[in-house]
Amino acid sequence: MNGFKGAIFDMDGTLLDSMRVWKRLTQGYLTQFGLHVTDEEYAACEGFSQPQVAQYFADRYPQLPGGAAGLMEGMDQLITARYETVAKPRDGVLPFLDGLRRRGVKMAVATLTARRHAEKALRDRDMLDYFDFMLTIEDVGVSKYQPDIYLMSAERLGLTPADCVVFEDAPYACTTAKKAGFRVCGVVEAAYAAGEQELRASSDLIIEHSFDELAGKL
């Protein structure tokens, strides 16, 4: 899969081994109010932004103090603490980014994580400067079930979708990018084990464990 000029990276689960930041995050906050989040409720929030998740649960549980705004504030504190303690770069990603930079490949981040968290998480790990820019859910307003964030990234890089590789761990997002004309490198992530078949079907390349596996393939 040679000849690409741009690389568009998801952050959580792709650049960072950070899905534990989000695992049962809402439950971690709602436990104090005696509420249990069901698997069905988590599934309903797939692809939601943090404000959308907060609004969803505020609507379902109107007894929550502070409504959606209170839920947002409480979860923000948990997110910050979890990024600081559990998130780390994915295996092999730093040498891989170094190699792309030496080759002159343009790079961007496309994440559904709020900018205030995403920029800090990458800056704290000396990763932010690899990228020309970052687009977040706040910039595009729609989830990765729509291709907007990838198309906007390619446009800002001055490239066509066919010139870019999208790196993603979410199976549904790999499908979205593939249908939009991008080449896709899927990153196997335990949090999305149920959708691994979809991820493999939508990906031109697969990372099983480490970005080192891409040596000689890109």
PDB file of C-alpha atoms in Angstrom:
ATOM      1  CA  MET A   1       0.000   0.000   0.000  1.00  0.00           C
ATOM      2  CA  ASN A   2       2.687   2.452  -1.076  1.00  0.00           C
ATOM      3  CA  GLY A   3       2.288   5.880  -2.639  1.00  0.00           C
ATOM      4  CA  PHE A   4       0.102   7.522  -0.027  1.00  0.00           C
ATOM      5  CA  LYS A   5       0.708  11.157   0.843  1.00  0.00           C
ATOM      6  CA  GLY A   6      -1.436  11.631   3.932  1.00  0.00           C
ATOM      7  CA  ALA A   7      -2.189   9.745   7.149  1.00  0.00           C
ATOM      8  CA  ILE A   8      -5.307  10.418   9.228  1.00  0.00           C
ATOM      9  CA  PHE A   9      -5.230   8.925  12.724  1.00  0.00           C
ATOM     10  CA  ASP A  10      -7.934   8.222  15.235  1.00  0.00           C
ATOM     11  CA  MET A  11      -6.617   8.818  18.750  1.00  0.00           C
ATOM     12  CA  ASP A  12      -8.150   6.538  21.419  1.00  0.00           C
ATOM     13  CA  GLY A  13      -7.252   2.928  20.745  1.00  0.00           C
ATOM     14  CA  THR A  14      -5.139   3.887  17.719  1.00  0.00           C
ATOM     15  CA  LEU A  15      -2.458   6.438  18.609  1.00  0.00           C
ATOM     16  CA  LEU A  16      -2.987   5.838  22.308  1.00  0.00           C
ATOM     17  CA  ASP A  17      -3.662   2.656  24.235  1.00  0.00           C
ATOM     18  CA  SER A  18      -6.391   4.522  26.052  1.00  0.00           C
ATOM     19  CA  MET A  19      -9.692   2.701  25.656  1.00  0.00           C
ATOM     20  CA  ARG A  20      -9.554   2.020  29.400  1.00  0.00           C
ATOM     21  CA  VAL A  21     -10.074   5.756  29.869  1.00  0.00           C
ATOM     22  CA  TRP A  22     -13.559   5.332  28.424  1.00  0.00           C
ATOM     23  CA  LYS A  23     -14.427   1.831  29.633  1.00  0.00           C
ATOM     24  CA  ARG A  24     -17.510   2.082  31.808  1.00  0.00           C
ATOM     25  CA  LEU A  25     -16.777   5.772  32.275  1.00  0.00           C
ATOM     26  CA  THR A  26     -20.427   6.713  32.633  1.00  0.00           C
ATOM     27  CA  GLN A  27     -20.933   3.901  35.123  1.00  0.00           C
ATOM     28  CA  GLY A  28     -17.984   5.177  37.118  1.00  0.00           C
ATOM     29  CA  TYR A  29     -19.812   8.461  37.545  1.00  0.00           C
ATOM     30  CA  LEU A  30     -23.384   7.181  37.959  1.00  0.00           C
ATOM     31  CA  THR A  31     -22.546   4.589  40.626  1.00  0.00           C
ATOM     32  CA  GLN A  32     -22.660   7.289  43.289  1.00  0.00           C
ATOM     33  CA  PHE A  33     -26.336   7.829  42.445  1.00  0.00           C
ATOM     34  CA  GLY A  34     -27.218   4.130  42.639  1.00  0.00           C
ATOM     35  CA  LEU A  35     -27.667   3.771  38.869  1.00  0.00           C
ATOM     36  CA  HIS A  36     -26.477   0.877  36.719  1.00  0.00           C
ATOM     37  CA  VAL A  37     -25.785   1.378  33.027  1.00  0.00           C
ATOM     38  CA  THR A  38     -26.974  -1.537  30.909  1.00  0.00           C
ATOM     39  CA  ASP A  39     -25.206  -3.008  27.890  1.00  0.00           C
ATOM     40  CA  GLU A  40     -28.127  -1.789  25.790  1.00  0.00           C
ATOM     41  CA  GLU A  41     -27.586   1.779  26.976  1.00  0.00           C
ATOM     42  CA  TYR A  42     -23.872   1.600  26.161  1.00  0.00           C
ATOM     43  CA  ALA A  43     -24.694   0.224  22.715  1.00  0.00           C
ATOM     44  CA  ALA A  44     -27.137   3.073  22.105  1.00  0.00           C
ATOM     45  CA  CYS A  45     -24.304   5.559  22.734  1.00  0.00           C
ATOM     46  CA  GLU A  46     -21.882   4.016  20.223  1.00  0.00           C
ATOM     47  CA  GLY A  47     -20.282   6.861  18.270  1.00  0.00           C
ATOM     48  CA  PHE A  48     -21.744   9.568  20.528  1.00  0.00           C
ATOM     49  CA  SER A  49     -19.729  12.596  21.578  1.00  0.00           C
ATOM     50  CA  GLN A  50     -19.292  13.263  25.290  1.00  0.00           C
ATOM     51  CA  PRO A  51     -22.055  15.945  25.328  1.00  0.00           C
ATOM     52  CA  GLN A  52     -24.400  13.560  23.516  1.00  0.00           C
ATOM     53  CA  VAL A  53     -23.722  10.837  26.090  1.00  0.00           C
ATOM     54  CA  ALA A  54     -24.382  13.281  28.908  1.00  0.00           C
ATOM     55  CA  GLN A  55     -27.643  14.422  27.355  1.00  0.00           C
ATOM     56  CA  TYR A  56     -28.733  10.839  26.711  1.00  0.00           C
ATOM     57  CA  PHE A  57     -28.360   9.812  30.350  1.00  0.00           C
ATOM     58  CA  ALA A  58     -29.724  13.090  31.684  1.00  0.00           C
ATOM     59  CA  ASP A  59     -32.872  12.493  29.644  1.00  0.00           C
ATOM     60  CA  ARG A  60     -33.171   8.897  30.866  1.00  0.00           C
ATOM     61  CA  TYR A  61     -32.514   9.772  34.506  1.00  0.00           C
ATOM     62  CA  PRO A  62     -33.977  13.217  35.221  1.00  0.00           C
ATOM     63  CA  GLN A  63     -33.232  12.754  38.925  1.00  0.00           C
ATOM     64  CA  LEU A  64     -29.518  13.331  38.266  1.00  0.00           C
ATOM     65  CA  PRO A  65     -28.374  16.562  39.934  1.00  0.00           C
ATOM     66  CA  GLY A  66     -27.337  19.235  37.468  1.00  0.00           C
ATOM     67  CA  GLY A  67     -28.751  17.447  34.438  1.00  0.00           C
ATOM     68  CA  ALA A  68     -26.528  17.074  31.376  1.00  0.00           C
ATOM     69  CA  ALA A  69     -24.214  19.890  32.479  1.00  0.00           C
ATOM     70  CA  GLY A  70     -23.610  18.250  35.853  1.00  0.00           C
ATOM     71  CA  LEU A  71     -22.972  14.910  34.200  1.00  0.00           C
ATOM     72  CA  MET A  72     -20.499  16.522  31.808  1.00  0.00           C
ATOM     73  CA  GLU A  73     -18.578  18.147  34.634  1.00  0.00           C
ATOM     74  CA  GLY A  74     -18.401  14.944  36.657  1.00  0.00           C
ATOM     75  CA  MET A  75     -17.256  12.866  33.696  1.00  0.00           C
ATOM     76  CA  ASP A  76     -14.706  15.522  32.689  1.00  0.00           C
ATOM     77  CA  GLN A  77     -12.950  15.094  36.006  1.00  0.00           C
ATOM     78  CA  LEU A  78     -12.852  11.319  35.559  1.00  0.00           C
ATOM     79  CA  ILE A  79     -11.578  11.611  31.975  1.00  0.00           C
ATOM     80  CA  THR A  80      -8.725  13.919  32.978  1.00  0.00           C
ATOM     81  CA  ALA A  81      -7.658  11.630  35.810  1.00  0.00           C
ATOM     82  CA  ARG A  82      -7.827   8.501  33.666  1.00  0.00           C
ATOM     83  CA  TYR A  83      -5.789   9.971  30.791  1.00  0.00           C
ATOM     84  CA  GLU A  84      -3.095  10.984  33.242  1.00  0.00           C
ATOM     85  CA  THR A  85      -2.865   7.538  34.823  1.00  0.00           C
ATOM     86  CA  VAL A  86      -3.657   4.867  32.217  1.00  0.00           C
ATOM     87  CA  ALA A  87      -3.151   6.215  28.665  1.00  0.00           C
ATOM     88  CA  LYS A  88       0.084   5.489  26.835  1.00  0.00           C
ATOM     89  CA  PRO A  89       1.263   5.493  23.187  1.00  0.00           C
ATOM     90  CA  ARG A  90       0.403   2.347  21.245  1.00  0.00           C
ATOM     91  CA  ASP A  91       3.322  -0.029  20.776  1.00  0.00           C
ATOM     92  CA  GLY A  92       5.587   1.088  17.939  1.00  0.00           C
ATOM     93  CA  VAL A  93       3.623   4.237  17.137  1.00  0.00           C
ATOM     94  CA  LEU A  94       6.369   6.765  17.912  1.00  0.00           C
ATOM     95  CA  PRO A  95       8.985   5.246  15.550  1.00  0.00           C
ATOM     96  CA  PHE A  96       6.231   4.874  12.943  1.00  0.00           C
ATOM     97  CA  LEU A  97       5.310   8.573  13.188  1.00  0.00           C
ATOM     98  CA  ASP A  98       9.002   9.482  12.996  1.00  0.00           C
ATOM     99  CA  GLY A  99       9.308   7.474   9.797  1.00  0.00           C
ATOM    100  CA  LEU A 100       6.279   9.115   8.186  1.00  0.00           C
ATOM    101  CA  ARG A 101       7.595  12.563   9.069  1.00  0.00           C
ATOM    102  CA  ARG A 102      10.976  11.787   7.484  1.00  0.00           C
ATOM    103  CA  ARG A 103       9.170  10.714   4.311  1.00  0.00           C
ATOM    104  CA  GLY A 104       7.186  13.946   4.181  1.00  0.00           C
ATOM    105  CA  VAL A 105       3.806  12.303   4.746  1.00  0.00           C
ATOM    106  CA  LYS A 106       1.229  14.816   5.968  1.00  0.00           C
ATOM    107  CA  MET A 107      -0.495  13.763   9.178  1.00  0.00           C
ATOM    108  CA  ALA A 108      -3.692  14.709  10.989  1.00  0.00           C
ATOM    109  CA  VAL A 109      -5.741  13.511  13.957  1.00  0.00           C
ATOM    110  CA  ALA A 110      -9.464  12.831  13.574  1.00  0.00           C
ATOM    111  CA  THR A 111     -11.064  12.068  16.933  1.00  0.00           C
ATOM    112  CA  LEU A 112     -14.473  12.150  18.590  1.00  0.00           C
ATOM    113  CA  THR A 113     -12.780  13.072  21.867  1.00  0.00           C
ATOM    114  CA  ALA A 114     -13.223  16.680  22.979  1.00  0.00           C
ATOM    115  CA  ARG A 115     -10.327  18.891  21.905  1.00  0.00           C
ATOM    116  CA  ARG A 116      -9.402  19.913  25.452  1.00  0.00           C
ATOM    117  CA  HIS A 117      -8.774  16.270  26.359  1.00  0.00           C
ATOM    118  CA  ALA A 118      -7.277  15.128  23.044  1.00  0.00           C
ATOM    119  CA  GLU A 119      -4.718  17.915  22.736  1.00  0.00           C
ATOM    120  CA  LYS A 120      -3.596  17.522  26.339  1.00  0.00           C
ATOM    121  CA  ALA A 121      -3.323  13.741  26.060  1.00  0.00           C
ATOM    122  CA  LEU A 122      -1.070  13.974  22.991  1.00  0.00           C
ATOM    123  CA  ARG A 123       0.906  16.978  24.214  1.00  0.00           C
ATOM    124  CA  ASP A 124       1.658  15.270  27.539  1.00  0.00           C
ATOM    125  CA  ARG A 125       3.182  12.382  25.578  1.00  0.00           C
ATOM    126  CA  ASP A 126       5.173  14.617  23.176  1.00  0.00           C
ATOM    127  CA  MET A 127       3.042  13.452  20.232  1.00  0.00           C
ATOM    128  CA  LEU A 128       1.042  16.521  19.246  1.00  0.00           C
ATOM    129  CA  ASP A 129       3.759  18.136  17.113  1.00  0.00           C
ATOM    130  CA  TYR A 130       3.748  15.244  14.645  1.00  0.00           C
ATOM    131  CA  PHE A 131       0.425  16.408  13.241  1.00  0.00           C
ATOM    132  CA  ASP A 132      -0.481  19.258  10.917  1.00  0.00           C
ATOM    133  CA  PHE A 133      -3.798  19.688  12.732  1.00  0.00           C
ATOM    134  CA  MET A 134      -6.503  17.938  14.724  1.00  0.00           C
ATOM    135  CA  LEU A 135     -10.205  17.701  13.952  1.00  0.00           C
ATOM    136  CA  THR A 136     -12.627  16.748  16.718  1.00  0.00           C
ATOM    137  CA  ILE A 137     -16.337  16.151  17.133  1.00  0.00           C
ATOM    138  CA  GLU A 138     -16.627  19.864  17.940  1.00  0.00           C
ATOM    139  CA  ASP A 139     -15.363  20.730  14.457  1.00  0.00           C
ATOM    140  CA  VAL A 140     -17.616  18.414  12.449  1.00  0.00           C
ATOM    141  CA  GLY A 141     -20.696  17.934  14.626  1.00  0.00           C
ATOM    142  CA  VAL A 142     -21.397  14.358  13.484  1.00  0.00           C
ATOM    143  CA  SER A 143     -20.105  10.937  14.465  1.00  0.00           C
ATOM    144  CA  LYS A 144     -17.871   8.650  12.429  1.00  0.00           C
ATOM    145  CA  TYR A 145     -20.913   6.890  11.051  1.00  0.00           C
ATOM    146  CA  GLN A 146     -20.655   9.773   8.570  1.00  0.00           C
ATOM    147  CA  PRO A 147     -17.386  10.419   6.677  1.00  0.00           C
ATOM    148  CA  ASP A 148     -17.265  14.177   7.338  1.00  0.00           C
ATOM    149  CA  ILE A 149     -14.285  14.136   9.694  1.00  0.00           C
ATOM    150  CA  TYR A 150     -12.180  12.130   7.225  1.00  0.00           C
ATOM    151  CA  LEU A 151     -13.216  14.156   4.187  1.00  0.00           C
ATOM    152  CA  MET A 152     -12.530  17.434   5.999  1.00  0.00           C
ATOM    153  CA  SER A 153      -9.129  16.124   7.096  1.00  0.00           C
ATOM    154  CA  ALA A 154      -8.160  15.142   3.555  1.00  0.00           C
ATOM    155  CA  GLU A 155      -9.304  18.510   2.221  1.00  0.00           C
ATOM    156  CA  ARG A 156      -7.257  20.395   4.805  1.00  0.00           C
ATOM    157  CA  LEU A 157      -4.237  18.247   3.941  1.00  0.00           C
ATOM    158  CA  GLY A 158      -4.752  19.232   0.298  1.00  0.00           C
ATOM    159  CA  LEU A 159      -5.230  15.598  -0.716  1.00  0.00           C
ATOM    160  CA  THR A 160      -7.896  13.298  -2.100  1.00  0.00           C
ATOM    161  CA  PRO A 161      -9.254  10.372  -0.072  1.00  0.00           C
ATOM    162  CA  ALA A 162      -7.366   7.983  -2.347  1.00  0.00           C
ATOM    163  CA  ASP A 163      -4.100   9.702  -1.372  1.00  0.00           C
ATOM    164  CA  CYS A 164      -4.696   9.068   2.344  1.00  0.00           C
ATOM    165  CA  VAL A 165      -4.612   6.154   4.760  1.00  0.00           C
ATOM    166  CA  VAL A 166      -7.014   6.249   7.698  1.00  0.00           C
ATOM    167  CA  PHE A 167      -5.819   4.487  10.871  1.00  0.00           C
ATOM    168  CA  GLU A 168      -8.757   3.360  13.021  1.00  0.00           C
ATOM    169  CA  ASP A 169      -9.658   0.841  15.698  1.00  0.00           C
ATOM    170  CA  ALA A 170     -13.458   1.225  15.623  1.00  0.00           C
ATOM    171  CA  PRO A 171     -14.933  -1.236  13.106  1.00  0.00           C
ATOM    172  CA  TYR A 172     -17.836   1.002  12.103  1.00  0.00           C
ATOM    173  CA  ALA A 173     -15.408   3.904  11.505  1.00  0.00           C
ATOM    174  CA  CYS A 174     -13.213   1.699   9.288  1.00  0.00           C
ATOM    175  CA  THR A 175     -16.289   0.898   7.225  1.00  0.00           C
ATOM    176  CA  THR A 176     -17.183   4.580   6.945  1.00  0.00           C
ATOM    177  CA  ALA A 177     -13.693   5.561   5.786  1.00  0.00           C
ATOM    178  CA  LYS A 178     -13.472   2.697   3.301  1.00  0.00           C
ATOM    179  CA  LYS A 179     -16.816   3.593   1.723  1.00  0.00           C
ATOM    180  CA  ALA A 180     -15.638   7.206   1.401  1.00  0.00           C
ATOM    181  CA  GLY A 181     -12.694   6.155  -0.765  1.00  0.00           C
ATOM    182  CA  PHE A 182      -9.867   6.043   1.776  1.00  0.00           C
ATOM    183  CA  ARG A 183      -7.370   3.284   2.240  1.00  0.00           C
ATOM    184  CA  VAL A 184      -7.733   1.890   5.746  1.00  0.00           C
ATOM    185  CA  CYS A 185      -5.370   0.418   8.305  1.00  0.00           C
ATOM    186  CA  GLY A 186      -7.410  -1.258  11.022  1.00  0.00           C
ATOM    187  CA  VAL A 187      -6.018  -1.513  14.537  1.00  0.00           C
ATOM    188  CA  VAL A 188      -7.244  -4.540  16.486  1.00  0.00           C
ATOM    189  CA  GLU A 189      -8.602  -3.353  19.832  1.00  0.00           C
ATOM    190  CA  ALA A 190     -10.022  -5.607  22.540  1.00  0.00           C
ATOM    191  CA  ALA A 191     -12.769  -3.089  23.290  1.00  0.00           C
ATOM    192  CA  TYR A 192     -14.183  -3.754  19.807  1.00  0.00           C
ATOM    193  CA  ALA A 193     -13.736  -7.534  19.797  1.00  0.00           C
ATOM    194  CA  ALA A 194     -17.368  -8.091  18.806  1.00  0.00           C
ATOM    195  CA  GLY A 195     -16.814  -6.119  15.588  1.00  0.00           C
ATOM    196  CA  GLU A 196     -13.410  -7.502  14.626  1.00  0.00           C
ATOM    197  CA  GLN A 197     -14.760  -9.268  11.531  1.00  0.00           C
ATOM    198  CA  GLU A 198     -16.127  -5.959  10.237  1.00  0.00           C
ATOM    199  CA  LEU A 199     -12.804  -4.227  10.948  1.00  0.00           C
ATOM    200  CA  ARG A 200     -10.880  -6.847   8.984  1.00  0.00           C
ATOM    201  CA  ALA A 201     -13.338  -6.752   6.086  1.00  0.00           C
ATOM    202  CA  SER A 202     -13.025  -2.949   5.789  1.00  0.00           C
ATOM    203  CA  SER A 203      -9.233  -2.722   6.159  1.00  0.00           C
ATOM    204  CA  ASP A 204      -6.461  -2.897   3.580  1.00  0.00           C
ATOM    205  CA  LEU A 205      -3.919  -3.566   6.341  1.00  0.00           C
ATOM    206  CA  ILE A 206      -4.270  -4.765   9.915  1.00  0.00           C
ATOM    207  CA  ILE A 207      -2.241  -4.005  13.042  1.00  0.00           C
ATOM    208  CA  GLU A 208      -2.646  -6.903  15.440  1.00  0.00           C
ATOM    209  CA  HIS A 209      -0.523  -5.548  18.295  1.00  0.00           C
ATOM    210  CA  SER A 210       2.143  -3.040  17.240  1.00  0.00           C
ATOM    211  CA  PHE A 211       2.805  -0.454  14.543  1.00  0.00           C
ATOM    212  CA  ASP A 212       6.107  -2.270  14.031  1.00  0.00           C
ATOM    213  CA  GLU A 213       4.077  -4.800  12.017  1.00  0.00           C
ATOM    214  CA  LEU A 214       3.758  -2.215   9.224  1.00  0.00           C
ATOM    215  CA  ALA A 215       7.473  -2.273   8.396  1.00  0.00           C
ATOM    216  CA  GLY A 216       7.827  -2.722   4.643  1.00  0.00           C
ATOM    217  CA  LYS A 217       4.071  -2.530   4.052  1.00  0.00           C
ATOM    218  CA  LEU A 218       3.595   1.259   3.981  1.00  0.00           C
TER     219      LEU A 218
END
